[in-house]
Amino acid sequence: MITELRPGVFLLGIQDWHRRLFDELIPLPDGTSYNAYLIDGGEKTALVDTADPSRREEFLAVLAATGKKRLDYLVSHHAEQDHAGLIPDVLRRYPEIRVLTSDRGKTFLMDLLHLPAEKIQVVADGEKIPLGRFTLEFILAPWVHWPETMLTYLTEEKILFSCDLFGSHLATSGVAAEGWPEVYQAAKRYYAEIMMPFRPVIAGHLAKLATKQISLIAPSHGPVHYRPELILKAYHDWISPETKNEVLVIFVSMHGSVALMVQRLVDRLISSGITVRPFNLTATDPGQLAIALVDASTVVLATPTVLGGPHPVMMSAATLIRALRPKIKFLAVLSSFLWGGQAQESLENLLAPLKVKILPAVKVRGCPTAADLERVDQLAQLIAAEHAQAGLTQKT
Ligand code: FEO
């Protein structure tokens, strides 16, 4: 799919409608796209990124369909293979092309794709390369999503080519066919799964981008943002330290003991005016859990004890939460055991790097008694009190 975004600026969009997993980890309910761009400045022509190697033939056909016999530059924003994986193919077809990338990007491209060093030209933050009627300006933006990542600003058209930043895993039949609510949801999922661990760094990038006028944001996944203010505002909201009056109750229950505690806690929290989002890990899309982690104030983990520790499914979820580094403020653990174990302690230790306030755990032997359930009530009251003290009283 070739779409002219502005005279001389083309989107080469490869839609991967049916892909359902990314990095062998992230569910893709809406597929994804790999967006490359072609910028014809009259004197020089630049290709911005490529596409996933799984779509080699389609990408090369689209590139050939542009009719360009010569390409001067290939801007490689990010060495991950879904954008850089076809650079060797492009180099074979356009031997005159020079790859422009960051200093670290050069190392990564040589390590991952074995590109010859002489084909790569390192560009610096703020460096400009003229194409004729257009100018490329490079913005180093480490950690969105790898440390080598950079962005490109097309000065005359005020277009920001943002690579993974502001992207979404959303295959579309048109550049902006979907309305904002659909794009917002997909972009939030993408942020939660990919960008959330880098919130402090993103704040710095947003401040830097605020110094530029941006008329269009062209990411490497998902629809182009013709109203950049919408996605910029969404990112400001997501990275802000503000959280909502929401509790995620993440649980697994083998024989019903944990489920009894979870049901009691959910009921009591709802009665306190708190929005509760329960996630049964045996039927949870990790992407949905990640989205919920963007705004929640409190996470409660509820697990039985298996071979001395948390249920393995809970360990997996807790490991994911630790990696995503959400801005939650409070954490509590519910656990059941029969003859011993350290389920609660294991989870609290695992999540210690989040530096959140850990509320007193509720640990029960076997099936919870009436007295045990009253301890669950007390935990619900404590969570409500902590939320109130933090100024979290709005119903979401
Ligand atoms: Fe879309 Fe980090 O690659």
Coordinates of C-alpha atoms and ligand atoms in Angstrom, one line a residue:
M1 CA 0.0 0.0 0.0
I2 CA 1.5 3.3 -1.1
T3 CA -0.1 6.4 0.2
E4 CA 1.1 10.0 -0.5
L5 CA 0.8 11.7 2.8
R6 CA 2.1 15.0 1.5
P7 CA 3.6 15.8 -1.9
G8 CA 6.8 13.9 -2.1
V9 CA 6.2 12.0 1.2
F10 CA 4.9 8.5 0.9
L11 CA 3.8 5.8 3.4
L12 CA 4.8 2.3 2.4
G13 CA 2.4 0.4 4.7
I14 CA 2.7 -3.3 5.1
Q15 CA -0.4 -4.6 6.9
D16 CA 0.0 -7.8 8.8
W17 CA -3.7 -8.5 9.4
H18 CA -3.4 -12.0 10.8
R19 CA -0.3 -11.9 13.0
R20 CA -1.4 -12.7 16.6
L21 CA 1.8 -12.7 18.5
F22 CA 4.8 -10.3 18.7
D23 CA 8.2 -11.1 20.2
E24 CA 6.6 -14.5 21.0
L25 CA 5.0 -12.7 23.9
I26 CA 2.6 -9.9 23.1
P27 CA -0.9 -10.8 21.8
L28 CA -1.9 -8.8 18.7
P29 CA -5.8 -8.9 18.6
D30 CA -5.8 -6.4 15.7
G31 CA -2.8 -7.5 13.8
T32 CA -0.1 -4.9 13.2
S33 CA 1.5 -2.9 10.4
Y34 CA 5.1 -2.1 9.5
N35 CA 5.3 1.4 8.2
A36 CA 8.2 2.5 6.0
Y37 CA 8.3 6.0 4.4
L38 CA 9.8 7.3 1.2
I39 CA 10.8 11.0 1.1
D40 CA 11.6 12.5 -2.3
G41 CA 13.3 15.8 -1.8
G42 CA 14.0 16.3 -5.5
E43 CA 17.8 16.1 -5.2
K44 CA 18.0 13.2 -2.9
T45 CA 15.6 10.4 -1.8
A46 CA 15.4 8.8 1.6
L47 CA 13.7 5.6 2.7
V48 CA 12.7 5.6 6.3
D49 CA 13.0 2.1 7.8
T50 CA 11.9 -1.2 6.2
A51 CA 9.6 -3.9 7.3
D52 CA 9.5 -7.3 9.1
P53 CA 11.4 -10.0 7.2
S54 CA 8.3 -12.1 7.1
R55 CA 6.9 -9.7 4.6
R56 CA 10.0 -9.5 2.4
E57 CA 8.4 -10.0 -1.0
E58 CA 5.5 -7.7 -0.3
F59 CA 7.8 -4.9 0.9
L60 CA 10.2 -5.2 -2.0
A61 CA 7.3 -5.1 -4.4
V62 CA 5.9 -2.0 -2.8
L63 CA 9.3 -0.4 -2.9
A64 CA 9.7 -1.2 -6.5
A65 CA 6.3 0.1 -7.2
T66 CA 7.4 3.6 -6.1
G67 CA 9.3 3.7 -9.4
K68 CA 12.5 5.0 -7.7
K69 CA 15.6 3.7 -9.5
R70 CA 17.9 5.2 -7.0
L71 CA 17.7 5.7 -3.2
D72 CA 20.3 7.9 -1.5
Y73 CA 19.6 7.3 2.2
L74 CA 18.0 4.6 4.3
V75 CA 17.2 6.1 7.7
S76 CA 17.3 3.3 10.3
H77 CA 15.5 4.5 13.4
H78 CA 15.7 1.3 15.4
A79 CA 17.6 -2.0 14.8
E80 CA 14.8 -4.3 15.9
Q81 CA 14.1 -6.7 13.0
D82 CA 10.5 -5.6 12.4
H83 CA 11.9 -2.3 11.0
A84 CA 15.5 -3.1 10.1
G85 CA 15.3 -6.7 9.1
L86 CA 15.0 -6.0 5.4
I87 CA 17.9 -3.5 5.2
P88 CA 20.2 -6.2 3.7
D89 CA 17.7 -6.8 0.9
V90 CA 17.4 -3.0 0.2
L91 CA 21.2 -2.7 0.1
R92 CA 21.4 -5.5 -2.5
R93 CA 18.9 -3.7 -4.7
Y94 CA 20.1 -0.2 -4.2
P95 CA 23.9 -0.6 -3.7
E96 CA 24.4 3.2 -3.7
I97 CA 22.3 3.7 -0.6
R98 CA 23.8 4.9 2.7
V99 CA 22.3 3.8 6.0
L100 CA 21.8 6.7 8.4
T101 CA 21.5 5.7 12.1
S102 CA 22.7 6.5 15.6
D103 CA 26.1 5.6 16.9
R104 CA 24.6 2.7 18.9
G105 CA 22.3 1.8 16.0
K106 CA 25.4 1.2 13.9
T107 CA 26.7 -1.3 16.4
F108 CA 23.3 -3.0 16.6
L109 CA 22.9 -3.2 12.8
M110 CA 26.3 -4.8 12.5
D111 CA 25.6 -7.2 15.3
L112 CA 22.1 -8.2 14.2
L113 CA 22.3 -8.0 10.4
H114 CA 26.1 -8.1 9.8
L115 CA 25.9 -4.9 7.8
P116 CA 29.3 -3.7 6.5
A117 CA 30.5 -0.7 8.5
E118 CA 31.3 1.3 5.3
K119 CA 27.6 1.3 4.4
I120 CA 26.6 3.0 7.6
Q121 CA 26.8 6.8 8.3
V122 CA 26.3 7.7 12.0
V123 CA 24.2 10.8 12.6
A124 CA 24.2 12.9 15.7
D125 CA 21.3 14.4 17.7
G126 CA 20.1 17.5 15.9
E127 CA 22.1 16.8 12.8
K128 CA 20.4 17.8 9.5
I129 CA 20.7 16.2 6.1
P130 CA 19.3 18.1 3.1
L131 CA 17.3 16.3 0.4
G132 CA 16.6 19.3 -1.7
R133 CA 13.2 20.8 -0.9
F134 CA 13.1 18.7 2.4
T135 CA 15.5 18.4 5.3
L136 CA 15.9 15.5 7.6
E137 CA 16.6 16.4 11.2
F138 CA 17.5 13.5 13.6
I139 CA 16.4 13.3 17.2
L140 CA 18.1 10.8 19.3
A141 CA 15.4 9.1 21.5
P142 CA 16.9 6.2 23.5
W143 CA 14.7 3.6 25.0
V144 CA 11.6 4.1 22.8
H145 CA 12.0 1.3 22.3
W146 CA 15.7 0.2 22.4
P147 CA 18.7 2.3 23.5
E148 CA 19.8 3.1 20.0
T149 CA 16.4 4.5 18.8
M150 CA 16.1 7.8 17.1
L151 CA 13.4 9.8 15.4
T152 CA 13.3 12.0 12.3
Y153 CA 11.7 15.4 11.9
L154 CA 11.0 16.6 8.4
T155 CA 11.6 20.3 8.9
E156 CA 9.6 21.8 6.0
E157 CA 6.5 19.6 6.4
K158 CA 6.7 19.4 10.3
I159 CA 6.3 15.7 10.1
L160 CA 7.7 13.6 12.9
F161 CA 8.7 10.0 11.9
S162 CA 8.4 8.5 15.4
C163 CA 9.3 4.9 14.9
D164 CA 7.8 2.8 17.8
L165 CA 6.9 5.8 19.8
F166 CA 3.2 6.8 19.4
G167 CA 2.7 3.5 17.5
S168 CA 0.0 0.9 17.7
H169 CA -0.4 -2.7 16.7
L170 CA -3.4 -2.1 14.4
A171 CA -3.7 -3.2 10.9
T172 CA -5.9 -0.9 8.8
S173 CA -7.1 -0.6 5.3
G174 CA -6.6 3.1 5.2
V175 CA -4.1 5.5 6.7
A176 CA -6.6 6.9 9.2
A177 CA -9.6 4.8 8.5
E178 CA -10.4 4.2 12.2
G179 CA -11.7 6.8 14.5
W180 CA -9.7 8.1 17.4
P181 CA -11.3 5.8 20.0
E182 CA -10.1 2.7 18.3
V183 CA -6.7 4.1 17.6
Y184 CA -6.5 5.3 21.3
Q185 CA -7.2 1.8 22.6
A186 CA -4.6 0.2 20.3
A187 CA -2.1 2.9 21.1
K188 CA -2.7 2.5 24.9
R189 CA -2.2 -1.2 24.6
Y190 CA 1.0 -0.6 22.7
Y191 CA 2.2 1.9 25.3
A192 CA 1.4 -0.5 28.1
E193 CA 3.2 -3.4 26.6
I194 CA 6.2 -1.6 25.0
M195 CA 6.7 1.9 26.4
M196 CA 5.5 1.8 30.0
P197 CA 8.8 0.7 31.5
F198 CA 10.4 3.9 30.1
R199 CA 8.0 6.5 31.5
P200 CA 10.7 8.8 32.9
V201 CA 12.7 8.7 29.7
I202 CA 9.5 9.4 27.6
A203 CA 8.8 12.5 29.7
G204 CA 12.2 13.9 28.6
H205 CA 11.4 13.0 24.9
L206 CA 8.0 14.7 25.1
A207 CA 9.6 17.9 26.6
K208 CA 12.1 17.9 23.7
L209 CA 9.4 17.4 21.1
A210 CA 7.3 20.2 22.6
T211 CA 9.9 22.6 21.2
K212 CA 8.9 21.6 17.7
Q213 CA 5.8 22.3 15.7
I214 CA 4.4 18.9 14.6
S215 CA 1.7 18.7 12.0
L216 CA 1.7 14.9 11.5
I217 CA 3.1 12.0 13.4
A218 CA 4.1 9.0 11.3
P219 CA 4.9 6.0 13.5
S220 CA 6.3 2.7 12.4
H221 CA 3.3 0.7 13.5
G222 CA -0.4 1.5 13.1
P223 CA -2.2 4.5 11.7
V224 CA -0.6 7.9 11.0
H225 CA -1.7 10.6 13.5
Y226 CA -3.2 13.5 11.5
R227 CA -4.2 15.1 14.8
P228 CA -0.9 14.8 16.7
E229 CA -2.3 16.6 19.7
L230 CA -4.5 13.7 20.5
I231 CA -1.7 11.1 20.8
L232 CA 0.6 13.6 22.5
K233 CA -2.0 14.3 25.2
A234 CA -2.7 10.6 25.7
Y235 CA 1.1 10.0 26.3
H236 CA 1.2 12.9 28.7
D237 CA -1.7 11.3 30.6
W238 CA -0.2 7.9 30.6
I239 CA 3.2 8.9 31.8
S240 CA 2.0 11.4 34.4
P241 CA 2.3 10.2 38.1
E242 CA -1.4 10.5 38.5
T243 CA -3.3 7.2 39.1
K244 CA -7.0 6.5 39.3
N245 CA -9.2 5.2 42.0
E246 CA -8.8 1.6 40.7
V247 CA -7.7 -1.7 42.1
L248 CA -6.6 -4.6 40.0
V249 CA -7.2 -8.0 41.7
I250 CA -5.0 -10.5 39.9
F251 CA -5.6 -14.0 41.0
V252 CA -5.5 -17.7 40.3
S253 CA -7.4 -20.3 42.4
M254 CA -7.0 -24.1 42.2
H255 CA -9.7 -25.3 44.6
G256 CA -11.7 -22.2 45.4
S257 CA -10.1 -21.0 48.6
V258 CA -8.4 -18.0 46.9
A259 CA -11.5 -17.4 44.9
L260 CA -13.5 -16.9 48.1
M261 CA -11.1 -14.3 49.3
V262 CA -11.1 -12.5 46.0
Q263 CA -14.9 -12.4 45.8
R264 CA -15.1 -10.9 49.2
L265 CA -12.4 -8.3 48.5
V266 CA -14.0 -7.3 45.2
D267 CA -17.4 -6.9 46.8
R268 CA -16.0 -4.8 49.7
L269 CA -13.9 -2.6 47.4
I270 CA -16.9 -1.9 45.1
S271 CA -18.9 -1.0 48.2
S272 CA -16.2 1.5 49.0
G273 CA -16.7 3.3 45.7
I274 CA -13.5 1.9 44.1
T275 CA -13.4 0.6 40.6
V276 CA -12.2 -3.0 40.7
R277 CA -10.8 -4.9 37.7
P278 CA -10.4 -8.7 38.5
F279 CA -8.1 -10.7 36.3
N280 CA -8.3 -14.5 36.5
L281 CA -4.9 -15.5 35.2
T282 CA -6.2 -18.7 33.7
A283 CA -8.2 -16.5 31.2
T284 CA -6.3 -13.2 31.0
D285 CA -4.9 -11.5 27.9
P286 CA -1.6 -10.1 29.2
G287 CA -2.2 -7.1 27.0
Q288 CA -5.5 -6.3 28.8
L289 CA -3.7 -6.6 32.1
A290 CA -1.0 -4.3 30.9
I291 CA -3.5 -1.7 29.8
A292 CA -5.2 -1.8 33.3
L293 CA -1.8 -1.3 34.9
V294 CA -1.4 2.1 33.1
D295 CA -3.9 3.8 35.4
A296 CA -4.4 1.6 38.5
S297 CA -3.4 2.8 42.0
T298 CA -3.3 -0.6 43.7
V299 CA -2.5 -4.2 42.7
V300 CA -3.7 -7.1 44.8
L301 CA -2.2 -10.5 44.0
A302 CA -4.0 -13.6 45.2
T303 CA -2.5 -17.0 44.9
P304 CA -2.5 -20.5 46.3
T305 CA 0.8 -22.0 47.5
V306 CA 2.3 -24.5 45.1
L307 CA 5.5 -26.4 46.0
G308 CA 6.4 -23.7 48.6
G309 CA 5.8 -20.7 46.5
P310 CA 3.2 -18.8 44.5
H311 CA 1.3 -20.6 41.7
P312 CA 3.7 -20.5 38.7
V313 CA 1.1 -18.6 36.7
M314 CA 1.1 -15.9 39.4
M315 CA 4.9 -15.8 39.3
S316 CA 4.8 -15.2 35.5
A317 CA 2.3 -12.4 36.0
A318 CA 4.3 -10.8 38.8
T319 CA 7.4 -11.0 36.7
L320 CA 5.6 -9.2 33.9
I321 CA 4.4 -6.5 36.3
R322 CA 7.9 -6.0 37.6
A323 CA 9.2 -5.6 34.0
L324 CA 6.5 -3.2 33.0
R325 CA 7.1 -0.9 36.0
P326 CA 3.6 0.6 36.3
K327 CA 3.0 3.7 38.4
I328 CA 0.9 1.8 41.0
K329 CA 1.2 3.1 44.6
F330 CA 0.0 0.1 46.7
L331 CA 0.5 -3.6 46.6
A332 CA -1.1 -6.4 48.7
V333 CA -1.0 -10.2 48.6
L334 CA -3.7 -12.7 49.5
S335 CA -2.5 -16.3 49.8
S336 CA -3.6 -19.7 51.0
F337 CA -1.4 -22.6 52.1
L338 CA -1.8 -25.8 53.9
W339 CA 1.5 -27.0 55.2
G340 CA 3.9 -24.1 54.7
G341 CA 5.5 -22.0 52.0
Q342 CA 6.6 -18.5 51.1
A343 CA 4.1 -17.4 48.4
Q344 CA 3.5 -14.0 49.9
E345 CA 7.1 -13.3 50.7
S346 CA 8.2 -14.4 47.2
L347 CA 5.8 -12.0 45.5
E348 CA 6.6 -9.1 47.8
N349 CA 10.3 -9.6 47.2
L350 CA 9.9 -10.0 43.5
L351 CA 8.0 -6.7 43.3
A352 CA 10.2 -4.8 45.8
P353 CA 11.9 -2.9 42.9
L354 CA 8.6 -1.1 42.2
K355 CA 9.1 0.7 45.4
V356 CA 5.4 0.8 46.2
K357 CA 3.8 0.7 49.7
I358 CA 3.2 -2.9 50.6
L359 CA 0.0 -3.3 52.6
P360 CA -0.4 -6.1 55.2
A361 CA -0.9 -9.5 53.6
V362 CA -3.8 -11.9 54.3
K363 CA -2.5 -15.4 54.5
V364 CA -4.9 -18.2 55.3
R365 CA -4.6 -21.9 56.1
G366 CA -6.7 -23.9 53.7
C367 CA -10.2 -22.6 53.0
P368 CA -10.8 -19.1 54.6
T369 CA -12.9 -19.0 57.8
A370 CA -15.3 -16.3 58.7
A371 CA -12.5 -14.7 60.7
D372 CA -10.2 -14.9 57.7
L373 CA -12.8 -13.1 55.5
E374 CA -13.0 -10.4 58.1
R375 CA -9.2 -9.9 57.6
V376 CA -10.0 -9.5 53.9
D377 CA -12.6 -6.9 54.9
Q378 CA -9.9 -5.1 56.9
L379 CA -7.6 -5.1 53.9
A380 CA -10.4 -3.6 51.7
Q381 CA -10.9 -0.9 54.3
L382 CA -7.2 -0.1 54.4
I383 CA -7.0 0.1 50.6
A384 CA -10.0 2.5 50.7
A385 CA -8.3 4.6 53.4
E386 CA -5.0 4.7 51.5
H387 CA -6.8 5.8 48.3
A388 CA -8.7 8.5 50.2
Q389 CA -5.5 9.8 51.8
A390 CA -3.9 9.9 48.4
G391 CA -6.9 12.0 47.1
L392 CA -8.3 9.1 45.1
T393 CA -12.0 9.3 45.6
Q394 CA -13.4 9.7 42.0
K395 CA -15.4 6.8 40.6
T396 CA -13.8 5.9 37.3
Ligands
FEO1 FE1 8.5 -2.1 16.3 FE2 10.8 -2.1 18.8 O1 10.2 -2.5 17.1

